[in-house]
Coordinates of N, CA and C in Angstrom, one line a residue:
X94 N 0.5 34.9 -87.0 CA 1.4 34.8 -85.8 C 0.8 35.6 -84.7
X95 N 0.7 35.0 -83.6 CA 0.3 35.4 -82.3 C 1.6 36.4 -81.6
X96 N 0.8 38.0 -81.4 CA 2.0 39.2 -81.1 C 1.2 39.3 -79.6
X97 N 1.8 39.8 -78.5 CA 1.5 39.5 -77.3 C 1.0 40.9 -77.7
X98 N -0.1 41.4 -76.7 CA -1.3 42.6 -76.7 C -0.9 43.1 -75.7
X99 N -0.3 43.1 -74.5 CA -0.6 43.7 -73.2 C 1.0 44.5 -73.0
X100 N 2.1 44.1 -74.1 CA 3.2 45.1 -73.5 C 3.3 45.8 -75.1
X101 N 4.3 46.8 -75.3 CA 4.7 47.4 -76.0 C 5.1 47.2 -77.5
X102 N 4.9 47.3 -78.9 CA 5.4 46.9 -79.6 C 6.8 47.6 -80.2
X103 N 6.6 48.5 -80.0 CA 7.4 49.2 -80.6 C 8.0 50.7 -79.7
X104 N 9.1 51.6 -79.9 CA 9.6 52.4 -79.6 C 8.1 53.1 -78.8
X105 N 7.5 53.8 -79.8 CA 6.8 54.3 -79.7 C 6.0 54.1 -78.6
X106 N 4.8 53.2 -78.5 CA 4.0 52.2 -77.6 C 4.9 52.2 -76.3
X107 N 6.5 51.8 -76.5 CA 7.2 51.9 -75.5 C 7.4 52.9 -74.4
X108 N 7.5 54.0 -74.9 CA 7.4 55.7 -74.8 C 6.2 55.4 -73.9
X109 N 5.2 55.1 -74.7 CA 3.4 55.6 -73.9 C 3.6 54.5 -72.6
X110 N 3.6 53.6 -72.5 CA 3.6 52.4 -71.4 C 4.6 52.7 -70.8
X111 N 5.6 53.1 -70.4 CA 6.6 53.8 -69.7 C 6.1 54.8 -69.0
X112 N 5.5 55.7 -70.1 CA 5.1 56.9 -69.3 C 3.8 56.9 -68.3
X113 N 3.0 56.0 -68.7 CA 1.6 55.7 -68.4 C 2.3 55.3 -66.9
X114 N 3.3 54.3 -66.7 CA 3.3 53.6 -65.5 C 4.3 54.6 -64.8
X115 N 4.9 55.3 -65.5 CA 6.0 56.6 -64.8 C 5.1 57.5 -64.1
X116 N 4.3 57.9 -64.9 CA 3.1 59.1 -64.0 C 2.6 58.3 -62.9
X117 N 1.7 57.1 -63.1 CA 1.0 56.9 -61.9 C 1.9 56.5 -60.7
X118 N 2.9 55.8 -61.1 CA 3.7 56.0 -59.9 C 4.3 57.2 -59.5
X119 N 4.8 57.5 -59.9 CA 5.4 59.5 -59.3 C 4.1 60.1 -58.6
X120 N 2.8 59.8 -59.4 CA 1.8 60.7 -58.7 C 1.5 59.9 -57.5
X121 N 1.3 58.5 -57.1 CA 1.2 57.9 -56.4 C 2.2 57.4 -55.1
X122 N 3.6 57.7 -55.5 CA 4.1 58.2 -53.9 C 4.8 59.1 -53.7
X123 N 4.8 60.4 -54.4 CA 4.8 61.7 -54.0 C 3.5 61.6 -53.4
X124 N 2.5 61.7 -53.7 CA 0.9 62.4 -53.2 C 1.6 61.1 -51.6
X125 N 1.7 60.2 -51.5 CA 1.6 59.1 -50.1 C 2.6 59.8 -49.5
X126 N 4.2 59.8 -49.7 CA 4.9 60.3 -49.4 C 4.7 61.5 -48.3
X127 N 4.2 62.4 -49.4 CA 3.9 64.0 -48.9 C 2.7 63.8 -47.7
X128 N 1.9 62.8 -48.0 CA 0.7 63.0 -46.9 C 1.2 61.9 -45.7
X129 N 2.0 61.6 -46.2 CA 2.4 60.3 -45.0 C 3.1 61.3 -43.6
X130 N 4.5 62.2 -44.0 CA 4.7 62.9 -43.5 C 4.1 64.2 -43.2
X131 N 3.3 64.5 -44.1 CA 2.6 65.7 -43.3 C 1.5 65.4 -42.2
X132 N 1.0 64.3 -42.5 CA 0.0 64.3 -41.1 C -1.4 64.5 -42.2
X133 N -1.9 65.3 -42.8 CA -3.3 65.9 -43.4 C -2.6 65.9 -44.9
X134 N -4.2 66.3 -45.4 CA -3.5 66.8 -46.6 C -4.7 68.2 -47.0
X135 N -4.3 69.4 -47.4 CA -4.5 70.4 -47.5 C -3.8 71.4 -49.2
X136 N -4.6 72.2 -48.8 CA -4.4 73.2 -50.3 C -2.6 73.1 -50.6
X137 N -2.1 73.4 -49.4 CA -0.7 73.9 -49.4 C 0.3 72.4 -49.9
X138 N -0.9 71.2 -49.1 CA 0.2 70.1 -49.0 C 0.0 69.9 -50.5
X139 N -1.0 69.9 -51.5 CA -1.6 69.5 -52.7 C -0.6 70.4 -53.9
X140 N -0.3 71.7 -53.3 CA 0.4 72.6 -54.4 C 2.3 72.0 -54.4
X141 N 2.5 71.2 -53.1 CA 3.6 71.4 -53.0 C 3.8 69.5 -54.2
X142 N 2.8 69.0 -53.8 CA 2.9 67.7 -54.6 C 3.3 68.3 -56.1
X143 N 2.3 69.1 -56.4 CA 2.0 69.6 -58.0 C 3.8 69.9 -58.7
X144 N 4.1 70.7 -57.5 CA 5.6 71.3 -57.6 C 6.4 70.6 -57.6
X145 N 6.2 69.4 -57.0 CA 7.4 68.3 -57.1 C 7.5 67.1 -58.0
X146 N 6.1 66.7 -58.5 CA 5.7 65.9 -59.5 C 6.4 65.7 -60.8
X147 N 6.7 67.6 -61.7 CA 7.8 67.5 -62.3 C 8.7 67.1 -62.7
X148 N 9.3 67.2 -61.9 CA 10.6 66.6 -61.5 C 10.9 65.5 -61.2
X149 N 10.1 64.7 -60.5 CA 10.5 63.2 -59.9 C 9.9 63.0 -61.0
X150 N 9.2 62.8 -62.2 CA 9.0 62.3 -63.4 C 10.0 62.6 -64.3
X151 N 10.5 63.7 -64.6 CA 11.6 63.5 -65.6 C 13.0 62.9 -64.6
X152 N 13.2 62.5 -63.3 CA 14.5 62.1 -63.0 C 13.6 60.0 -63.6
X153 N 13.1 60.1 -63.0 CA 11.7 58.7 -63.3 C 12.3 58.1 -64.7
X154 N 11.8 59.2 -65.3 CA 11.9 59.0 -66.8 C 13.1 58.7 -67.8
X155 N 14.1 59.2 -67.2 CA 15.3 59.2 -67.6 C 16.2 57.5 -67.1
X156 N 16.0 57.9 -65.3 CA 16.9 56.9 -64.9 C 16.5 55.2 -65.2
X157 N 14.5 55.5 -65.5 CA 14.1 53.7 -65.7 C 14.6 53.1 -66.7
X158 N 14.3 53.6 -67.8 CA 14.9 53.2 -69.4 C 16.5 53.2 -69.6
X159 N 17.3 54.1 -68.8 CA 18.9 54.1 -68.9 C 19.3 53.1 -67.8
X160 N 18.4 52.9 -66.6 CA 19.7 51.7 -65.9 C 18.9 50.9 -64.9
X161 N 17.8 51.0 -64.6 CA 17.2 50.3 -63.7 C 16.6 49.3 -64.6
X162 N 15.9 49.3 -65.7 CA 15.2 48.8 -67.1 C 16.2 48.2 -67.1
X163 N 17.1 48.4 -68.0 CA 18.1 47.6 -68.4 C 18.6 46.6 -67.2
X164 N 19.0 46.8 -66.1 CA 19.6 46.0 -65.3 C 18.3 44.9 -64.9
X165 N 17.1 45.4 -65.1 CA 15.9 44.4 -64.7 C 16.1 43.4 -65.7
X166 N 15.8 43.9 -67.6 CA 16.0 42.8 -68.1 C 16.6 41.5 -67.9
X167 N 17.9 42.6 -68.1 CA 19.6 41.5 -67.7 C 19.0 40.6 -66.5
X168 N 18.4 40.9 -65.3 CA 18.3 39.6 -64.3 C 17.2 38.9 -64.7
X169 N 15.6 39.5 -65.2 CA 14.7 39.0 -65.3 C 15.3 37.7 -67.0
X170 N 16.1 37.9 -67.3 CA 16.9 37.2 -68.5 C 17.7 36.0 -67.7
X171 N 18.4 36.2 -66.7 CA 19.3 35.0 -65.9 C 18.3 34.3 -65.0
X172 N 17.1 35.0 -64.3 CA 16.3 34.0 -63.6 C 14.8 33.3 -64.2
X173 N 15.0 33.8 -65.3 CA 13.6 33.1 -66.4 C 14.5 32.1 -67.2
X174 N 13.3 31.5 -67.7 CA 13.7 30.5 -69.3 C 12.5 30.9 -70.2
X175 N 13.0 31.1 -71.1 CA 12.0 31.4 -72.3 C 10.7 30.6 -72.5
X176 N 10.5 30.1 -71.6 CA 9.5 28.9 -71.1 C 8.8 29.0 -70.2
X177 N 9.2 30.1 -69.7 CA 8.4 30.4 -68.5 C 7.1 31.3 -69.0
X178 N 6.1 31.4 -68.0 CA 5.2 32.4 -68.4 C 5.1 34.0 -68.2
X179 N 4.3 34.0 -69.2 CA 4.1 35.9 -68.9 C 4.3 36.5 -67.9
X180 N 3.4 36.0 -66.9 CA 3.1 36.3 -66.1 C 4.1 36.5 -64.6
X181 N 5.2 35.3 -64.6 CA 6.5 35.0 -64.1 C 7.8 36.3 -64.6
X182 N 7.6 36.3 -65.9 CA 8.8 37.1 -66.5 C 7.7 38.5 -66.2
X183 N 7.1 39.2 -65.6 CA 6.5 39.8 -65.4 C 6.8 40.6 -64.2
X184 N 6.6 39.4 -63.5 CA 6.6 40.0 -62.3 C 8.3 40.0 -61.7
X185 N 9.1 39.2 -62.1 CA 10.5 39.2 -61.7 C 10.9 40.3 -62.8
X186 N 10.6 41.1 -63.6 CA 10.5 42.5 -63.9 C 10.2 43.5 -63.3
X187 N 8.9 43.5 -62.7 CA 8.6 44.1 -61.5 C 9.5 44.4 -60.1
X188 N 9.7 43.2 -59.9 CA 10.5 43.1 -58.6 C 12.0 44.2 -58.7
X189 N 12.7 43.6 -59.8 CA 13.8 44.0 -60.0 C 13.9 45.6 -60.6
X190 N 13.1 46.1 -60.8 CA 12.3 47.2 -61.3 C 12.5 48.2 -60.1
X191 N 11.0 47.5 -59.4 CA 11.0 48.2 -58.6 C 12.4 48.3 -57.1
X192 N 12.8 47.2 -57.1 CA 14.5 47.1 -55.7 C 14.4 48.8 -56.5
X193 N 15.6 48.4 -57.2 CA 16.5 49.8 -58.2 C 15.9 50.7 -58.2
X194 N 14.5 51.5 -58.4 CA 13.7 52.6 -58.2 C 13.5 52.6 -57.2
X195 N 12.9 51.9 -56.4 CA 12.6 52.5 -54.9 C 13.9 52.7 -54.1
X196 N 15.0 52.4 -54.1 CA 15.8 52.5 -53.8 C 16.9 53.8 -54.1
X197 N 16.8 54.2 -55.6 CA 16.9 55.5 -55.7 C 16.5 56.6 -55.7
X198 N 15.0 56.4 -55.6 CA 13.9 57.4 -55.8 C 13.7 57.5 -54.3
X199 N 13.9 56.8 -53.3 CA 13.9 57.2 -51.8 C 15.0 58.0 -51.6
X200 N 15.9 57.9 -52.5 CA 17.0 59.0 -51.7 C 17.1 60.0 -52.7
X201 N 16.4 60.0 -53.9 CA 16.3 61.6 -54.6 C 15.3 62.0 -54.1
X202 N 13.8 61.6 -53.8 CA 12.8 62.1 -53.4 C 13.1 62.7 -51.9
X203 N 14.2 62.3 -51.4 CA 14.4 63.0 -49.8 C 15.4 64.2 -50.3
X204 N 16.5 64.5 -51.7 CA 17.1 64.9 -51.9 C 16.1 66.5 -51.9
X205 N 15.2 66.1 -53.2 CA 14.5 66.7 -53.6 C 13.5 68.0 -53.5
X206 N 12.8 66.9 -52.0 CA 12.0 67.4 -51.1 C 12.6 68.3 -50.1
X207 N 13.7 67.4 -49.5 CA 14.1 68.5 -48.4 C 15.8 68.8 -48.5
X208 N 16.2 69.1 -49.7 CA 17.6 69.0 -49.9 C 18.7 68.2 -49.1
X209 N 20.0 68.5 -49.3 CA 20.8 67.6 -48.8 C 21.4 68.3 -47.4
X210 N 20.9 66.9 -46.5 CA 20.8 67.1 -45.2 C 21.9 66.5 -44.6
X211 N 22.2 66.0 -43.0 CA 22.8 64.7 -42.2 C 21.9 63.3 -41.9
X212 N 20.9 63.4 -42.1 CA 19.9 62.7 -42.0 C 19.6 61.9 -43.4
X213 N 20.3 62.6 -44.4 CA 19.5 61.4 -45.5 C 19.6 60.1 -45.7
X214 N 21.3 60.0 -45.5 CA 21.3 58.3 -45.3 C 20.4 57.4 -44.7
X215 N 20.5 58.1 -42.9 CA 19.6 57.3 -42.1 C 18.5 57.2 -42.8
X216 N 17.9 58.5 -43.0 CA 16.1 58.3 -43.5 C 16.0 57.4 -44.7
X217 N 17.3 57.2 -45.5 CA 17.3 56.0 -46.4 C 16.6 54.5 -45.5
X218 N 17.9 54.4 -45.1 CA 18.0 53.4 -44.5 C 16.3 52.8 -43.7
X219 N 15.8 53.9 -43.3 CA 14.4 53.8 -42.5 C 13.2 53.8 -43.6
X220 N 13.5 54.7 -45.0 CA 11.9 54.7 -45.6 C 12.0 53.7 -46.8
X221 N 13.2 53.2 -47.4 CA 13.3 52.3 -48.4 C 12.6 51.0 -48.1
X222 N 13.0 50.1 -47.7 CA 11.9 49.2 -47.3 C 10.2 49.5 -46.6
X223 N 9.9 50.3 -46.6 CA 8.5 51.1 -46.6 C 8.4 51.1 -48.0
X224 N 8.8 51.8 -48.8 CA 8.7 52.4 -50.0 C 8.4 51.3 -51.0
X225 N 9.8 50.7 -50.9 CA 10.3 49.1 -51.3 C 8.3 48.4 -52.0
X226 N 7.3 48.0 -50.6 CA 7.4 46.9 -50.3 C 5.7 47.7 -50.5
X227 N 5.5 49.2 -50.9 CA 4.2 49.7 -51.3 C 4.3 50.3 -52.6
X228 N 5.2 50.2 -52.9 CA 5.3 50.7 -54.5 C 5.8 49.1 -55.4
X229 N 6.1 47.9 -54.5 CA 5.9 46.8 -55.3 C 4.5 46.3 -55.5
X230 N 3.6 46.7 -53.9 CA 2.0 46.0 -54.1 C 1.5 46.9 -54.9
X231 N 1.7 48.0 -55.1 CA 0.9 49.3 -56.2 C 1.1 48.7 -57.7
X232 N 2.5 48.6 -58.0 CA 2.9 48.5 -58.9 C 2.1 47.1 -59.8
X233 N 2.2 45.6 -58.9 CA 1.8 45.0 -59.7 C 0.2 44.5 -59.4
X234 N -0.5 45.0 -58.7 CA -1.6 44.8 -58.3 C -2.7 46.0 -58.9
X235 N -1.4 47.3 -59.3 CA -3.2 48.4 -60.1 C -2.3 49.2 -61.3
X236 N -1.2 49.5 -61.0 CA -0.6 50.2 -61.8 C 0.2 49.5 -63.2
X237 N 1.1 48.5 -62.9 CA 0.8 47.8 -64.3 C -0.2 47.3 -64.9
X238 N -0.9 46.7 -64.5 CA -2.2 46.1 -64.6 C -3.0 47.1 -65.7
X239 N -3.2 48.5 -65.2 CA -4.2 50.0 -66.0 C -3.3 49.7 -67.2
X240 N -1.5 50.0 -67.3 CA -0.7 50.1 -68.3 C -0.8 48.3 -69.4
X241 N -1.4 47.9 -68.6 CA -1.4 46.6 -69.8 C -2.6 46.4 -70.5
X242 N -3.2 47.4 -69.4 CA -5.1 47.3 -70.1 C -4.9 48.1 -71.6
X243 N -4.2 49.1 -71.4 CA -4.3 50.4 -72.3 C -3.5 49.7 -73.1
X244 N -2.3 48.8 -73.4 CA -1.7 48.3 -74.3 C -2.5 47.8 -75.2
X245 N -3.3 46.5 -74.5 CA -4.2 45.8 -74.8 C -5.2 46.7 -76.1
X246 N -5.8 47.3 -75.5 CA -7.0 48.2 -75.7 C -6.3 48.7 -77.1
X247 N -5.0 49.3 -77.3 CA -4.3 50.1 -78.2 C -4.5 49.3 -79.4
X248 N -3.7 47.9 -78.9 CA -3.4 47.0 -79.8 C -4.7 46.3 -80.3
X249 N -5.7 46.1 -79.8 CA -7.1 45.9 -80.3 C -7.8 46.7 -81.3
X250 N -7.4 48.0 -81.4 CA -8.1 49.4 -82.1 C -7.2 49.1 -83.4
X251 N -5.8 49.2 -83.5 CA -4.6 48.5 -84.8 C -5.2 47.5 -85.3
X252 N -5.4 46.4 -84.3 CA -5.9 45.5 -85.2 C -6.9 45.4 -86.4
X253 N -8.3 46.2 -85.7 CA -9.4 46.6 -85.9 C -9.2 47.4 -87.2
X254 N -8.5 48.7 -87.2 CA -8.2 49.0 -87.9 C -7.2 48.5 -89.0
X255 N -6.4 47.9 -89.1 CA -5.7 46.9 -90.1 C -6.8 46.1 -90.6
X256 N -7.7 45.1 -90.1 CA -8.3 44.9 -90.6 C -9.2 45.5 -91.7
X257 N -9.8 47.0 -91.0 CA -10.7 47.4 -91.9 C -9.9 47.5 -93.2
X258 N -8.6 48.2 -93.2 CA -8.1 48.5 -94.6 C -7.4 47.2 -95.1
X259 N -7.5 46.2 -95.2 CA -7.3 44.8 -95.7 C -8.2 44.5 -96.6

């Protein structure tokens, strides 16, 4: 039986490919984020990423698999047919994925960074669709992509090894 190689099999696997694509994104627009607004980037701007990374990965990590994940399924489930391809149910994963995270992660990453202000809504309103529309081209253009390599790669080494002990 043909098991697909490129996503997760199990709990486990699940965990790693979650986290794989949780880091590089956290690291990838906190580091943008922080240099977008600071203008440069420097010793100070680099300690303050490290300091905030943390955090926006365990809020990352919690909120993808409890309600953004799940709500992606649920739509990428009403706008696919089991007939569709990978590649389709993929990326309407992505999409729906990413609306819900960039969308919350713009207003905890402003929560975060510069506490709760009068301005946050607006700055909502102003950096979400920024956010939106460079963490969807990151996402499915380098960052899933690495996370499907390493699935791939995982699941080739199992094989490999199942084999040998057969």
């Amino acid at each position: 039986m043909h098991q697909e190689k490129r996503l997760p099999r199990n709990g486990k696997e699940g965990l790693l490919y979650g986290t794989i694509i949780s880091t590089l994104t956290v690291l990838f627009m906190t580091t943008f984020s922080t240099v977008y607004f600071a203008g440069d980037f420097n010793g100070e701007i680099a300690f303050s990423i490290l300091k905030m990374l943390p955090i926006m990965w365990i809020i990352v990590m919690i909120i993808e698999p409890t309600i953004f994940g799940r709500i992606a399924e649920s739509l990428t489930a009403k706008f696919t047919k089991p007939t569709d391809s990978f590649n389709s149910k993929i990326m309407f994963r992505i999409v729906f994925t990413v609306l819900g995270m960039s969308a919350a992660m713009t207003l905890i990453g402003d929560v975060v960074g510069n506490g709760f202000h009068s301005e946050l809504f607006s700055n909502w309103l102003q950096y979400w669709p920024r956010n939106f529309a460079i963490v969807l081209a990151a996402e499915s253009l380098v960052i899933q992509p690495i996370a499907r390599f390493i699935m791939v790669k995982l699941h080739e080494a199992q094989d490999r090894k199942a084999a040998v002990a057969a």
